[in-house]
Amino acid sequence: MTVETILRPYDEEAIADAAERILAGECVAIPTETVYGLAADATNGEAVARIYEAKGRPSFNPLIVHVNDFGEAAEIAEFDCVAEILAEEFWPGPLTLVLPQSPDSPIANIVTAGLSTIAIRMPAFQPMRELIAASGRPLAAPSANASGKISPSRAEHVMATLYGKIGLVIDAGGTVHGLESTIVAVEADHLRLLRPGPIDRTQIEAVTGLELRDANDGKIEAPGQLESHYAPTKPLRLDAIDAEEGEFHIGFGDIPGDASLSPDADLVQAAALLFDALHHAEADEDCDAIAVAPIPNEGLGAAINDRLRRAAHD
Ligand code: TXA
Ligand code: MG
């Protein structure tokens, strides 16, 4: 699918245009202080699915949610006192915190790819802050590059790989840091550095007085902590035209199942509902297994199938 891509300089009208598109479920490229992000309404699953479609990403990774103030963040994630200290010290700025998601968080399941934790940050750069304010939504935003390409620090870099894939790129020149935010997971009694970035590890250790461990240092984890992929506990069967006894059948297109990802065979809708459907099937006490109808392996279907295959093997 090719769309007309408009490149416009950052000003008030550009932000108003971007906010209108965000509320209509589009994704738009906008700079933060780290890199240009491809932003969509984090409460709208189909809008977030379009990020994956535009990037041509062959798999679902959890995305970072961007907010403007601490009150908004606290509606989405649970802050313990260490997380509060980090937010107080480094926000707004290039630090992303991975925290437990609030039970009544408004964020669509596709944003966290089904995980119970959520990555959240408060950006410092004015264009992104104005877009969050103008749209009145938390924004999910990965780097604004096609899958497999390097992160963009200028609007031209975005145009080089996403031209024809997204409707709007806002140009506010080169970004301040030019690399992605530092990501820290806040756990029971320690911190974990999931991605190094502009905020240095020594700064984080200094303000918290806690050890900052590396992402995979082999230490024993409490169950359920730091899962990198959501996987249902029930066995999962793919390409299921019919369900067997005891299976919850997730349908698609002509196959209705017990619940359908998309009766119209719309892959954007299916991607948006995938993790909801898996959680739903998982919670159904009458079923001890999950079967999923065939999904075509094109466009977003490749990412959906990748996720289902992992869930089937985990
Ligand atoms: O600077 C940045 O952080 C940029 C700008 C646009 O804000 N965004 C960015 O997003 O780099 P992205 O999607 O390219 O990187 C998100 C990273 C991924 O490596 C993902 O695995 C990790 O965050 N992540 C997100 N949620 C997570 C979670 N619940 N647990 C562990 N890792 C998570
Ligand atoms: Mg990236």
Coordinates of C-alpha atoms and ligand atoms in Angstrom, one line a residue:
M1 CA 0.0 0.0 0.0
T2 CA 1.4 3.4 -1.0
V3 CA 0.2 6.6 0.6
E4 CA 1.2 10.2 -0.1
T5 CA 3.9 11.3 2.4
I6 CA 3.9 15.0 3.4
L7 CA 7.1 16.4 4.9
R8 CA 6.4 19.7 6.7
P9 CA 8.5 21.8 9.0
Y10 CA 7.6 21.9 12.7
D11 CA 5.1 24.7 13.6
E12 CA 1.7 25.0 15.2
E13 CA -0.2 24.0 12.1
A14 CA 2.0 20.9 11.6
I15 CA 1.2 19.8 15.1
A16 CA -2.5 20.4 14.6
D17 CA -2.4 18.3 11.4
A18 CA -0.5 15.5 13.2
A19 CA -2.9 15.5 16.1
E20 CA -5.8 15.2 13.8
R21 CA -4.2 12.2 12.1
I22 CA -3.4 10.6 15.4
L23 CA -7.0 10.8 16.5
A24 CA -8.0 9.4 13.1
G25 CA -5.9 6.3 13.8
E26 CA -2.9 7.2 11.6
C27 CA 0.7 7.1 12.6
V28 CA 3.0 10.1 12.1
A29 CA 6.8 10.6 12.3
I30 CA 7.8 13.2 14.8
P31 CA 11.2 14.0 16.5
T32 CA 11.9 13.5 20.2
E33 CA 15.2 14.4 21.8
T34 CA 16.6 11.0 21.1
V35 CA 15.5 9.9 17.6
Y36 CA 12.5 10.5 15.3
G37 CA 9.6 8.3 16.5
L38 CA 6.7 6.8 14.6
A39 CA 3.8 7.8 16.9
A40 CA 0.3 6.4 17.2
D41 CA -2.5 6.6 19.8
A42 CA -1.5 4.0 22.3
T43 CA -5.1 3.4 23.4
N44 CA -6.1 2.4 19.8
G45 CA -5.0 -1.1 18.8
E46 CA -5.5 -0.6 15.1
A47 CA -3.6 2.6 15.1
V48 CA -0.7 0.8 16.7
A49 CA -1.0 -2.1 14.3
R50 CA -0.4 0.5 11.5
I51 CA 3.0 1.3 13.0
Y52 CA 4.0 -2.3 12.4
E53 CA 2.5 -2.2 8.9
A54 CA 4.4 0.9 8.0
K55 CA 7.7 -0.3 9.4
G56 CA 7.2 -3.7 7.7
R57 CA 8.3 -5.3 11.0
P58 CA 8.1 -9.1 10.8
S59 CA 7.5 -9.5 14.6
F60 CA 5.7 -7.7 17.5
N61 CA 8.0 -6.1 20.0
P62 CA 6.7 -4.2 23.0
L63 CA 6.7 -0.5 22.3
I64 CA 7.5 2.6 24.5
V65 CA 4.5 4.8 25.6
H66 CA 5.2 8.5 25.7
V67 CA 3.4 10.9 28.1
N68 CA 3.7 14.5 29.2
D69 CA 3.3 14.4 33.0
F70 CA 3.6 12.1 36.0
G71 CA -0.2 11.9 36.5
E72 CA -0.7 10.4 33.0
A73 CA 2.2 8.0 33.7
A74 CA 0.7 6.9 37.0
E75 CA -2.6 5.9 35.3
I76 CA -0.7 3.6 33.0
A77 CA 2.1 2.1 35.2
E78 CA 2.7 1.3 38.8
F79 CA 5.5 3.4 40.3
D80 CA 7.3 2.2 43.5
C81 CA 9.5 4.6 45.3
V82 CA 12.6 3.8 43.2
A83 CA 10.6 4.3 40.0
E84 CA 9.4 7.6 41.4
I85 CA 12.9 8.8 42.2
L86 CA 14.1 7.9 38.7
A87 CA 11.1 9.8 37.1
E88 CA 11.7 12.8 39.4
E89 CA 15.4 12.9 38.5
F90 CA 15.4 12.2 34.8
W91 CA 12.0 13.1 33.4
P92 CA 11.4 14.7 31.1
G93 CA 14.3 13.2 29.3
P94 CA 15.8 10.1 27.5
L95 CA 15.1 7.5 30.2
T96 CA 12.5 4.7 29.7
L97 CA 11.2 2.8 32.7
V98 CA 9.8 -0.7 32.4
L99 CA 7.3 -1.1 35.2
P100 CA 4.2 -3.2 36.0
Q101 CA 1.2 -2.0 34.1
S102 CA -1.7 -0.6 36.1
P103 CA -4.7 -2.9 36.3
D104 CA -6.9 -0.1 34.7
S105 CA -4.4 1.1 32.2
P106 CA -6.0 2.4 29.0
I107 CA -3.2 1.1 26.8
A108 CA -4.0 -1.4 24.0
N109 CA -2.6 -4.9 24.5
I110 CA -0.7 -4.8 21.2
V111 CA 1.6 -2.0 22.7
T112 CA 3.0 -4.4 25.3
A113 CA 2.8 -7.4 23.0
G114 CA 0.8 -9.1 25.7
L115 CA 3.3 -8.5 28.6
S116 CA 2.2 -7.4 32.0
T117 CA 4.9 -4.8 32.2
I118 CA 5.1 -1.6 30.2
A119 CA 7.8 0.7 28.9
I120 CA 7.1 4.4 29.5
R121 CA 8.9 7.7 29.2
M122 CA 8.3 11.4 29.3
P123 CA 10.0 13.1 26.4
A124 CA 11.7 16.5 26.7
F125 CA 11.6 17.7 23.1
Q126 CA 8.9 20.3 22.4
P127 CA 7.4 18.9 19.1
M128 CA 6.6 15.5 20.7
R129 CA 5.3 17.1 23.9
E130 CA 3.0 19.3 21.8
L131 CA 1.7 16.4 19.9
I132 CA 0.9 14.5 23.1
A133 CA -0.9 17.6 24.4
A134 CA -2.8 18.3 21.2
S135 CA -4.0 14.8 20.7
G136 CA -4.7 14.2 24.4
R137 CA -3.4 10.7 24.0
P138 CA -0.5 8.7 25.3
L139 CA 1.6 7.9 22.2
A140 CA 3.3 4.6 21.4
A141 CA 6.4 5.3 19.3
P142 CA 9.2 3.1 18.1
S143 CA 12.0 4.7 16.0
A144 CA 10.7 5.9 12.7
N145 CA 12.6 3.6 10.3
A146 CA 11.7 0.6 8.3
S147 CA 12.4 -2.7 10.0
G148 CA 16.1 -3.5 9.9
K149 CA 17.2 0.0 9.1
I150 CA 19.1 2.3 11.5
S151 CA 17.2 4.8 13.7
P152 CA 16.6 8.2 12.2
S153 CA 18.1 11.4 13.7
R154 CA 16.8 13.6 10.9
A155 CA 13.6 13.9 8.9
E156 CA 15.5 12.9 5.7
H157 CA 16.4 9.6 7.4
V158 CA 12.7 8.9 8.0
M159 CA 11.9 9.8 4.4
A160 CA 14.6 7.5 3.1
T161 CA 12.9 4.4 4.5
L162 CA 9.2 5.3 5.2
Y163 CA 8.4 7.5 2.2
G164 CA 5.1 6.2 0.7
K165 CA 4.3 4.3 3.9
I166 CA 3.1 7.1 6.2
G167 CA 1.1 10.3 5.7
L168 CA 3.2 12.9 7.6
V169 CA 6.7 13.5 8.7
I170 CA 7.4 16.6 10.9
D171 CA 10.8 18.1 10.4
A172 CA 12.5 19.8 13.3
G173 CA 16.1 19.2 12.3
G174 CA 18.6 16.9 13.9
T175 CA 17.8 15.4 17.2
V176 CA 19.8 16.3 20.3
H177 CA 21.0 12.8 21.3
G178 CA 20.9 10.9 18.0
L179 CA 20.4 7.6 19.8
E180 CA 17.6 5.9 21.6
S181 CA 16.6 6.4 25.3
T182 CA 18.3 4.4 28.1
I183 CA 15.9 1.6 29.2
V184 CA 15.8 0.5 32.8
A185 CA 13.6 -2.2 34.3
V186 CA 12.7 -1.5 37.9
E187 CA 12.3 -4.8 39.8
A188 CA 11.8 -5.8 43.4
D189 CA 15.3 -5.0 44.9
H190 CA 17.4 -4.1 41.9
L191 CA 17.5 -2.4 38.5
R192 CA 18.3 -3.9 35.1
L193 CA 19.7 -2.0 32.2
L194 CA 17.8 -3.3 29.1
R195 CA 19.3 -0.8 26.7
P196 CA 22.2 1.6 27.2
G197 CA 21.6 5.2 26.1
P198 CA 22.0 8.9 26.8
I199 CA 21.5 8.5 30.6
D200 CA 24.6 6.8 31.9
R201 CA 24.5 3.8 34.3
T202 CA 26.5 5.6 36.9
Q203 CA 23.9 8.4 37.1
I204 CA 21.2 5.8 37.7
E205 CA 23.1 4.0 40.4
A206 CA 24.0 7.3 42.1
V207 CA 20.4 8.6 42.5
T208 CA 18.9 5.2 43.5
G209 CA 21.8 3.7 45.5
L210 CA 20.9 0.4 43.8
E211 CA 22.9 -2.0 41.7
L212 CA 22.1 -1.7 38.0
R213 CA 22.5 -5.2 36.5
D214 CA 22.9 -6.1 32.9
A215 CA 20.0 -7.4 30.8
N216 CA 21.1 -11.1 30.9
D217 CA 23.5 -11.7 33.7
G218 CA 22.3 -15.1 34.4
K219 CA 21.0 -14.4 37.9
I220 CA 17.9 -16.2 39.1
E221 CA 14.7 -14.4 38.5
A222 CA 11.4 -14.6 40.5
P223 CA 8.8 -16.3 38.3
G224 CA 7.1 -14.1 35.9
Q225 CA 9.7 -11.4 36.0
L226 CA 11.4 -10.0 33.0
E227 CA 9.7 -12.2 30.5
S228 CA 10.7 -10.9 27.2
H229 CA 7.8 -12.4 25.3
Y230 CA 4.3 -13.1 26.3
A231 CA 3.3 -16.7 25.8
P232 CA 0.0 -18.3 26.9
T233 CA 0.3 -21.3 29.3
K234 CA -2.2 -23.4 27.3
P235 CA -0.9 -25.4 24.3
L236 CA -1.5 -23.6 21.1
R237 CA -2.2 -25.1 17.6
L238 CA -1.9 -23.2 14.4
D239 CA -3.7 -23.4 11.0
A240 CA -6.7 -24.9 12.7
I241 CA -9.8 -25.0 10.3
D242 CA -11.8 -26.7 13.1
A243 CA -11.5 -26.9 16.8
E244 CA -11.0 -30.1 18.7
E245 CA -12.7 -31.0 22.0
G246 CA -11.6 -28.6 24.8
E247 CA -9.9 -26.0 22.4
F248 CA -10.8 -22.4 22.3
H249 CA -10.9 -21.5 18.6
I250 CA -9.6 -18.1 17.5
G251 CA -11.2 -17.4 14.1
F252 CA -10.2 -15.3 11.1
G253 CA -12.0 -14.5 7.9
D254 CA -14.4 -17.2 6.9
I255 CA -13.7 -19.3 10.0
P256 CA -15.7 -17.7 12.8
G257 CA -14.2 -19.7 15.7
D258 CA -15.3 -18.9 19.3
A259 CA -14.0 -15.3 18.8
S260 CA -12.7 -13.9 15.5
L261 CA -9.6 -11.8 15.0
S262 CA -11.3 -10.2 12.0
P263 CA -14.5 -11.6 10.3
D264 CA -13.5 -9.4 7.3
A265 CA -10.0 -10.9 7.1
D266 CA -8.5 -7.4 7.8
L267 CA -5.0 -7.9 9.1
V268 CA -4.8 -4.5 10.8
Q269 CA -7.8 -5.4 12.9
A270 CA -6.5 -8.9 13.5
A271 CA -3.1 -7.6 14.7
A272 CA -4.9 -5.1 17.0
L273 CA -7.0 -7.9 18.6
L274 CA -4.4 -10.7 18.7
F275 CA -3.2 -10.3 22.3
D276 CA -6.7 -9.6 23.5
A277 CA -7.8 -12.9 21.9
L278 CA -4.9 -14.9 23.4
H279 CA -5.6 -13.5 26.9
H280 CA -9.3 -14.2 26.5
A281 CA -8.6 -17.8 25.4
E282 CA -6.2 -18.2 28.3
A283 CA -8.8 -17.1 30.8
D284 CA -11.6 -19.3 29.5
E285 CA -12.1 -22.0 32.1
D286 CA -14.0 -24.3 29.8
C287 CA -11.0 -24.7 27.5
D288 CA -7.5 -26.2 28.1
A289 CA -6.0 -25.5 24.7
I290 CA -6.1 -22.9 22.0
A291 CA -6.5 -23.3 18.2
V292 CA -6.0 -20.5 15.7
A293 CA -7.4 -20.3 12.2
P294 CA -4.9 -19.9 9.3
I295 CA -3.7 -16.3 8.9
P296 CA -2.3 -15.3 5.5
N297 CA 1.5 -14.8 5.7
E298 CA 1.5 -11.4 3.9
G299 CA 1.9 -7.9 5.3
L300 CA 1.0 -7.8 9.0
G301 CA 0.1 -11.5 8.8
A302 CA 3.8 -12.4 8.9
A303 CA 4.1 -10.6 12.3
I304 CA 1.0 -12.3 13.6
N305 CA 2.2 -15.7 12.5
D306 CA 5.6 -15.1 14.0
R307 CA 4.0 -14.3 17.3
L308 CA 1.7 -17.4 17.1
R309 CA 4.6 -19.7 16.2
R310 CA 6.6 -18.5 19.3
A311 CA 3.5 -18.9 21.5
A312 CA 3.1 -22.4 20.1
H313 CA 6.7 -23.4 21.0
D314 CA 7.3 -21.6 24.3
Ligands
TXA1 O1 14.4 6.9 22.3 C1 13.5 6.1 22.2 O2 13.3 5.3 23.2 C2 12.7 6.0 20.9 C3 12.0 7.3 20.8 C4 11.1 7.4 19.6 O3 11.2 7.6 22.0 N1 11.9 4.9 20.9 C5 12.4 3.6 20.7 O4 11.4 2.6 20.7 O5 13.6 3.4 20.7 P1 11.7 1.2 20.1 O6 10.4 0.5 19.9 O7 12.6 1.2 18.9 O8 12.4 0.4 21.3 C6 11.6 -0.1 22.4 C7 12.4 -1.0 23.2 C8 12.5 -2.4 22.5 O9 13.9 -2.8 22.5 C9 11.6 -3.2 23.4 O10 12.0 -4.6 23.5 C10 11.8 -2.5 24.8 O11 11.8 -1.2 24.4 N2 10.6 -2.8 25.6 C11 9.4 -2.2 25.5 N3 8.5 -2.7 26.4 C12 9.2 -3.5 27.2 C13 8.8 -4.4 28.3 N4 7.6 -4.4 28.8 N5 9.8 -5.2 28.8 C14 11.1 -5.2 28.2 N6 11.4 -4.4 27.2 C15 10.5 -3.6 26.7
MG2 MG 14.2 0.9 16.9

